[in-house]
């Protein structure tokens, strides 16, 4: 049984099972009431709730997960195509909270498993230490297929070292070269990246690949460099297109071409469908396989 948290109905409907909506009623004072109409007793339940803009979702999600257990669900899996807070994986400045393990310690005990797409694993090497039975779906095949259809002779470029794992996987699947830049982040919307050495790959169209675009300043800084070096407008392909306020303008100002993201987060750019890869990860293993 699939339960769709509000806003996740369209993705949930494509995952291959009966889908029931979760109702979250907002009271005028900002509190919320969570309700499910399905009979979950004895059921294996997948709760689909992507966690972009997470803070207003998290309390209703906790209530939902606890309610499912109280109503007798036999197994509960959280399907969070975008797993939030993974970038705050250490105390970068004195006194800061380390959010990634806090999130896991809040939700992990309420579920029997987690399914997510390309979590931002960097200083935390794997989800195993944090979450019960985590399953990671990789979007690289979907990104590579989109690029193959839309960009001729791509050169894949990662805007920072953290993007290496994604850009190399996509480039490998696309059978095209890749390179990774260095980034210095001076503030939320102030980013500098190293200048790419493009002489090795003449005539190719740059495709910037990252796991997340939030303010899009990382992609914009890389794209602006590329444009100054005289490349064609670079395409940008990301797994999770969070696109905070001002992101689209930053990309346009930087002179990017096509921008595409997956539908782990719904945005005007989310033209790459992750549902088939996600559905495969959710399907129970067939006997003899
Ligand atoms: C961090 O390393 C991530 O992979 C992204 O590069 C980063 O979150 C992008 O942030 P922004 O779009 O705000 O530059």
Tab-separated table of C-alpha atoms and ligand atoms in Angstrom:
chain	number	residue	atom	x	y	z
A	1	UNK	CA	0.000	0.000	0.000
A	2	UNK	CA	1.296	3.439	-0.930
A	3	UNK	CA	0.356	6.526	1.064
A	4	UNK	CA	0.954	9.847	-0.662
A	5	UNK	CA	1.778	12.772	1.566
A	6	UNK	CA	0.219	15.973	0.132
A	7	UNK	CA	2.147	17.093	-2.948
A	8	UNK	CA	3.453	13.582	-3.709
A	9	UNK	CA	0.313	12.173	-5.369
A	10	UNK	CA	1.572	12.286	-8.936
A	11	UNK	CA	4.872	10.508	-8.230
A	12	UNK	CA	3.167	8.016	-5.882
A	13	UNK	CA	0.656	7.115	-8.585
A	14	UNK	CA	3.496	5.934	-10.811
A	15	UNK	CA	5.124	3.601	-8.299
A	16	UNK	CA	2.919	0.578	-8.972
A	17	UNK	CA	0.489	-0.033	-6.124
A	18	UNK	CA	-2.783	1.204	-4.698
A	19	UNK	CA	-2.287	4.805	-3.589
A	20	UNK	CA	-4.155	6.438	-0.722
A	21	UNK	CA	-3.898	10.137	0.060
A	22	UNK	CA	-2.768	11.436	3.421
A	23	UNK	CA	-4.807	14.419	4.516
A	24	UNK	CA	-3.053	17.183	6.386
A	25	UNK	CA	-5.462	19.843	7.561
A	26	UNK	CA	-3.898	23.149	8.587
A	27	UNK	CA	-5.737	24.951	11.361
A	28	UNK	CA	-5.834	28.750	11.260
A	29	UNK	CA	-3.311	28.845	14.128
A	30	UNK	CA	-0.723	26.901	12.107
A	31	UNK	CA	-1.174	23.545	13.851
A	32	UNK	CA	-2.111	20.561	11.716
A	33	UNK	CA	-4.292	17.461	11.803
A	34	UNK	CA	-3.197	14.313	9.986
A	35	UNK	CA	-5.682	11.747	8.764
A	36	UNK	CA	-5.669	8.582	6.664
A	37	UNK	CA	-8.804	6.849	5.465
A	38	UNK	CA	-7.206	3.556	4.419
A	39	UNK	CA	-7.227	0.463	6.636
A	40	UNK	CA	-3.546	-0.136	7.289
A	41	UNK	CA	-3.844	-2.980	9.797
A	42	UNK	CA	-1.359	-5.679	8.844
A	43	UNK	CA	-0.310	-3.796	5.700
A	44	UNK	CA	3.147	-3.027	4.347
A	45	UNK	CA	2.983	0.708	3.854
A	46	UNK	CA	5.222	2.946	1.771
A	47	UNK	CA	4.844	6.581	2.765
A	48	UNK	CA	5.882	8.806	-0.141
A	49	UNK	CA	7.007	12.183	1.145
A	50	UNK	CA	9.789	14.059	-0.544
A	51	UNK	CA	11.525	16.352	1.916
A	52	UNK	CA	12.241	19.595	0.097
A	53	UNK	CA	11.143	22.620	2.180
A	54	UNK	CA	11.059	20.162	5.048
A	55	UNK	CA	10.290	22.037	8.208
A	56	UNK	CA	6.482	22.336	7.773
A	57	UNK	CA	6.328	18.691	6.659
A	58	UNK	CA	8.265	17.111	9.459
A	59	UNK	CA	5.811	17.284	12.362
A	60	UNK	CA	2.831	15.990	10.321
A	61	UNK	CA	5.124	13.240	9.030
A	62	UNK	CA	6.064	12.197	12.573
A	63	UNK	CA	2.372	12.128	13.498
A	64	UNK	CA	1.576	10.058	10.398
A	65	UNK	CA	4.307	7.491	11.003
A	66	UNK	CA	3.353	7.047	14.658
A	67	UNK	CA	-0.326	6.769	13.704
A	68	UNK	CA	0.385	4.067	11.147
A	69	UNK	CA	2.125	2.023	13.825
A	70	UNK	CA	-0.721	2.574	16.309
A	71	UNK	CA	-3.238	1.469	13.663
A	72	UNK	CA	-1.367	-1.789	13.149
A	73	UNK	CA	0.688	-1.328	9.973
A	74	UNK	CA	2.962	-4.356	9.752
A	75	UNK	CA	5.846	-2.595	7.995
A	76	UNK	CA	6.432	1.082	7.334
A	77	UNK	CA	8.891	2.431	4.789
A	78	UNK	CA	9.582	6.093	4.252
A	79	UNK	CA	10.042	6.895	0.576
A	80	UNK	CA	11.710	10.301	0.597
A	81	UNK	CA	13.011	10.893	-2.945
A	82	UNK	CA	14.807	14.001	-1.672
A	83	UNK	CA	16.298	13.508	1.768
A	84	UNK	CA	16.750	16.890	3.405
A	85	UNK	CA	19.461	18.201	5.722
A	86	UNK	CA	22.156	15.856	4.442
A	87	UNK	CA	24.516	18.748	3.701
A	88	UNK	CA	24.585	19.810	7.348
A	89	UNK	CA	26.620	16.735	8.206
A	90	UNK	CA	29.114	18.365	10.553
A	91	UNK	CA	29.544	21.406	12.786
A	92	UNK	CA	31.021	23.868	10.288
A	93	UNK	CA	31.054	26.700	12.836
A	94	UNK	CA	31.055	26.583	16.638
A	95	UNK	CA	27.615	26.104	18.143
A	96	UNK	CA	25.881	24.878	14.959
A	97	UNK	CA	23.509	21.924	15.043
A	98	UNK	CA	24.449	18.856	12.991
A	99	UNK	CA	21.112	18.230	11.301
A	100	UNK	CA	21.624	15.019	9.292
A	101	UNK	CA	21.888	12.646	12.277
A	102	UNK	CA	19.200	14.569	14.146
A	103	UNK	CA	16.739	13.982	11.303
A	104	UNK	CA	17.613	10.292	11.215
A	105	UNK	CA	17.248	9.920	14.976
A	106	UNK	CA	13.848	11.619	14.790
A	107	UNK	CA	12.344	9.598	11.905
A	108	UNK	CA	14.469	6.427	11.825
A	109	UNK	CA	12.913	4.766	14.907
A	110	UNK	CA	9.428	5.290	13.432
A	111	UNK	CA	10.065	3.319	10.242
A	112	UNK	CA	11.347	-0.073	9.183
A	113	UNK	CA	13.125	1.214	6.108
A	114	UNK	CA	14.018	4.243	4.015
A	115	UNK	CA	14.124	4.587	0.235
A	116	UNK	CA	15.705	7.717	-1.169
A	117	UNK	CA	17.377	9.045	-4.309
A	118	UNK	CA	21.021	10.126	-4.323
A	119	UNK	CA	21.306	11.459	-0.777
A	120	UNK	CA	24.098	14.003	-0.283
A	121	UNK	CA	26.595	11.553	1.185
A	122	UNK	CA	29.866	13.337	1.625
A	123	UNK	CA	31.363	13.355	5.090
A	124	UNK	CA	28.785	10.727	6.105
A	125	UNK	CA	29.906	7.800	3.941
A	126	UNK	CA	26.668	5.790	4.018
A	127	UNK	CA	23.117	5.927	5.361
A	128	UNK	CA	23.491	2.552	7.086
A	129	UNK	CA	24.792	4.019	10.311
A	130	UNK	CA	21.868	6.441	10.542
A	131	UNK	CA	18.742	4.831	9.077
A	132	UNK	CA	17.133	1.366	9.260
A	133	UNK	CA	17.479	-0.637	6.017
A	134	UNK	CA	18.249	2.292	3.716
A	135	UNK	CA	17.916	1.787	-0.031
A	136	UNK	CA	19.570	4.352	-2.295
A	137	UNK	CA	18.291	4.833	-5.825
A	138	UNK	CA	20.784	6.387	-8.239
A	139	UNK	CA	19.418	8.872	-10.745
A	140	UNK	CA	22.503	8.665	-13.003
A	141	UNK	CA	20.850	6.431	-15.661
A	142	UNK	CA	17.930	8.861	-15.956
A	143	UNK	CA	20.251	11.884	-16.151
A	144	UNK	CA	22.492	10.202	-18.730
A	145	UNK	CA	19.480	9.248	-20.871
A	146	UNK	CA	18.167	12.822	-20.787
A	147	UNK	CA	21.538	14.239	-21.818
A	148	UNK	CA	21.898	11.664	-24.614
A	149	UNK	CA	18.589	12.897	-26.009
A	150	UNK	CA	19.194	16.636	-25.631
A	151	UNK	CA	22.931	17.425	-25.863
A	152	UNK	CA	25.334	16.557	-28.663
A	153	UNK	CA	28.958	15.691	-27.716
A	154	UNK	CA	28.665	16.521	-24.013
A	155	UNK	CA	31.551	17.275	-21.676
A	156	UNK	CA	30.315	16.635	-18.147
A	157	UNK	CA	31.546	19.103	-15.553
A	158	UNK	CA	31.155	18.866	-11.788
A	159	UNK	CA	31.196	22.330	-10.190
A	160	UNK	CA	32.887	21.109	-6.998
A	161	UNK	CA	34.636	18.102	-5.500
A	162	UNK	CA	31.440	16.943	-3.803
A	163	UNK	CA	29.806	16.538	-7.204
A	164	UNK	CA	32.481	14.113	-8.435
A	165	UNK	CA	30.502	10.974	-7.551
A	166	UNK	CA	27.478	12.131	-9.573
A	167	UNK	CA	29.269	13.634	-12.562
A	168	UNK	CA	31.546	10.627	-13.002
A	169	UNK	CA	28.638	8.168	-12.838
A	170	UNK	CA	26.616	10.091	-15.419
A	171	UNK	CA	29.618	10.600	-17.730
A	172	UNK	CA	30.454	6.901	-17.528
A	173	UNK	CA	26.910	5.887	-18.498
A	174	UNK	CA	26.869	8.459	-21.308
A	175	UNK	CA	30.305	7.356	-22.568
A	176	UNK	CA	31.576	10.958	-22.478
A	177	UNK	CA	34.466	12.726	-20.713
A	178	UNK	CA	34.180	14.576	-17.409
A	179	UNK	CA	36.096	16.977	-15.216
A	180	UNK	CA	35.525	18.388	-11.733
A	181	UNK	CA	36.144	21.994	-10.613
A	182	UNK	CA	36.997	23.354	-7.163
A	183	UNK	CA	34.552	25.558	-5.287
A	184	UNK	CA	34.867	28.109	-2.527
A	185	UNK	CA	31.597	29.069	-0.848
A	186	UNK	CA	31.855	32.443	0.895
A	187	UNK	CA	28.162	32.760	1.797
A	188	UNK	CA	24.690	31.389	0.950
A	189	UNK	CA	24.662	33.221	-2.373
A	190	UNK	CA	28.381	33.914	-2.855
A	191	UNK	CA	30.309	31.155	-4.605
A	192	UNK	CA	33.592	31.045	-6.587
A	193	UNK	CA	34.753	28.085	-8.690
A	194	UNK	CA	38.076	27.290	-10.347
A	195	UNK	CA	38.504	27.858	-14.076
A	196	UNK	CA	38.093	24.655	-16.100
A	197	UNK	CA	40.804	23.540	-18.538
A	198	UNK	CA	38.801	22.987	-21.683
A	199	UNK	CA	41.604	22.625	-24.254
A	200	UNK	CA	41.539	18.865	-23.847
A	201	UNK	CA	37.949	18.610	-25.090
A	202	UNK	CA	37.470	20.992	-28.038
A	203	UNK	CA	34.046	21.242	-29.634
A	204	UNK	CA	32.112	19.682	-26.785
A	205	UNK	CA	29.038	21.161	-25.086
A	206	UNK	CA	29.511	21.573	-21.343
A	207	UNK	CA	26.952	19.895	-19.130
A	208	UNK	CA	27.130	20.881	-15.478
A	209	UNK	CA	26.026	18.067	-13.174
A	210	UNK	CA	25.283	18.347	-9.473
A	211	UNK	CA	23.148	16.519	-6.965
A	212	UNK	CA	21.421	19.644	-5.631
A	213	UNK	CA	20.682	23.122	-6.934
A	214	UNK	CA	19.457	25.374	-4.156
A	215	UNK	CA	20.368	29.021	-4.752
A	216	UNK	CA	21.961	27.768	-8.007
A	217	UNK	CA	24.961	29.992	-7.317
A	218	UNK	CA	27.277	26.971	-7.638
A	219	UNK	CA	25.992	26.198	-11.140
A	220	UNK	CA	25.835	29.882	-12.060
A	221	UNK	CA	29.461	30.539	-11.046
A	222	UNK	CA	30.644	27.553	-13.093
A	223	UNK	CA	28.459	28.512	-16.064
A	224	UNK	CA	29.675	32.122	-16.023
A	225	UNK	CA	33.305	30.909	-16.205
A	226	UNK	CA	32.496	28.632	-19.093
A	227	UNK	CA	30.753	31.399	-21.005
A	228	UNK	CA	33.768	33.690	-20.491
A	229	UNK	CA	35.928	30.952	-22.022
A	230	UNK	CA	33.671	31.038	-25.073
A	231	UNK	CA	31.783	27.761	-24.711
A	232	UNK	CA	28.246	27.304	-25.986
A	233	UNK	CA	25.594	27.860	-23.277
A	234	UNK	CA	26.185	25.052	-20.787
A	235	UNK	CA	23.342	22.709	-19.929
A	236	UNK	CA	22.675	22.087	-16.230
A	237	UNK	CA	21.435	18.727	-14.992
A	238	UNK	CA	20.718	18.119	-11.331
A	239	UNK	CA	19.097	15.371	-9.328
A	240	UNK	CA	17.273	17.550	-6.808
A	241	UNK	CA	16.191	20.952	-8.143
A	242	UNK	CA	15.322	22.853	-4.978
A	243	UNK	CA	15.700	26.212	-6.751
A	244	UNK	CA	15.348	28.732	-3.952
A	245	UNK	CA	14.166	32.263	-4.683
A	246	UNK	CA	16.394	33.979	-7.237
A	247	UNK	CA	17.898	30.717	-8.547
A	248	UNK	CA	16.314	30.915	-11.983
A	249	UNK	CA	17.483	34.530	-12.436
A	250	UNK	CA	21.035	33.576	-11.376
A	251	UNK	CA	21.127	30.839	-14.025
A	252	UNK	CA	19.757	33.097	-16.736
A	253	UNK	CA	22.271	35.849	-15.846
A	254	UNK	CA	25.085	33.287	-16.026
A	255	UNK	CA	24.053	32.350	-19.573
A	256	UNK	CA	23.071	28.720	-19.105
A	257	UNK	CA	21.226	26.790	-21.783
A	258	UNK	CA	18.940	23.884	-20.953
A	259	UNK	CA	18.241	23.184	-17.275
A	260	UNK	CA	16.790	19.856	-16.175
A	261	UNK	CA	16.183	18.153	-12.858
A	262	UNK	CA	14.396	15.023	-11.732
A	263	UNK	CA	10.944	14.927	-10.208
A	264	UNK	CA	12.276	14.080	-6.740
A	265	UNK	CA	11.354	17.741	-6.269
A	266	UNK	CA	8.606	19.311	-8.345
A	267	UNK	CA	9.894	22.385	-10.201
A	268	UNK	CA	9.443	23.870	-13.679
A	269	UNK	CA	12.680	22.064	-14.589
A	270	UNK	CA	11.734	18.611	-13.293
A	271	UNK	CA	11.480	16.933	-16.672
A	272	UNK	CA	13.520	13.827	-15.803
A	273	UNK	CA	11.237	11.118	-14.468
A	274	UNK	CA	12.650	9.149	-11.555
A	275	UNK	CA	9.498	7.026	-11.085
A	276	UNK	CA	10.656	3.945	-13.049
A	277	UNK	CA	13.921	3.694	-11.067
A	278	UNK	CA	12.089	4.298	-7.791
A	279	UNK	CA	9.360	1.758	-8.622
A	280	UNK	CA	12.009	-0.873	-9.301
A	281	UNK	CA	13.589	-0.242	-5.903
A	282	UNK	CA	10.211	-0.545	-4.168
A	283	UNK	CA	9.093	-3.719	-5.895
A	284	UNK	CA	9.339	-6.841	-3.734
A	285	UNK	CA	12.030	-9.235	-5.032
A	286	UNK	CA	10.539	-11.901	-7.272
A	287	UNK	CA	11.038	-15.518	-6.261
A	288	UNK	CA	14.143	-17.054	-7.765
A	289	UNK	CA	15.634	-13.621	-8.527
B	1	LIG	C1	26.927	20.857	-2.128
B	1	LIG	O1	28.071	20.483	-2.238
B	1	LIG	C2	25.908	20.418	-3.114
B	1	LIG	O2	26.367	19.322	-3.840
B	1	LIG	C3	25.522	21.528	-4.080
B	1	LIG	O3	26.638	21.890	-4.869
B	1	LIG	C4	25.040	22.742	-3.352
B	1	LIG	O4	24.092	22.388	-2.385
B	1	LIG	C5	24.441	23.735	-4.321
B	1	LIG	O5	24.015	24.852	-3.614
B	1	LIG	P1	23.649	26.205	-4.344
B	1	LIG	O6	22.695	25.853	-5.449
B	1	LIG	O7	22.990	27.024	-3.260
B	1	LIG	O8	24.905	26.831	-4.842
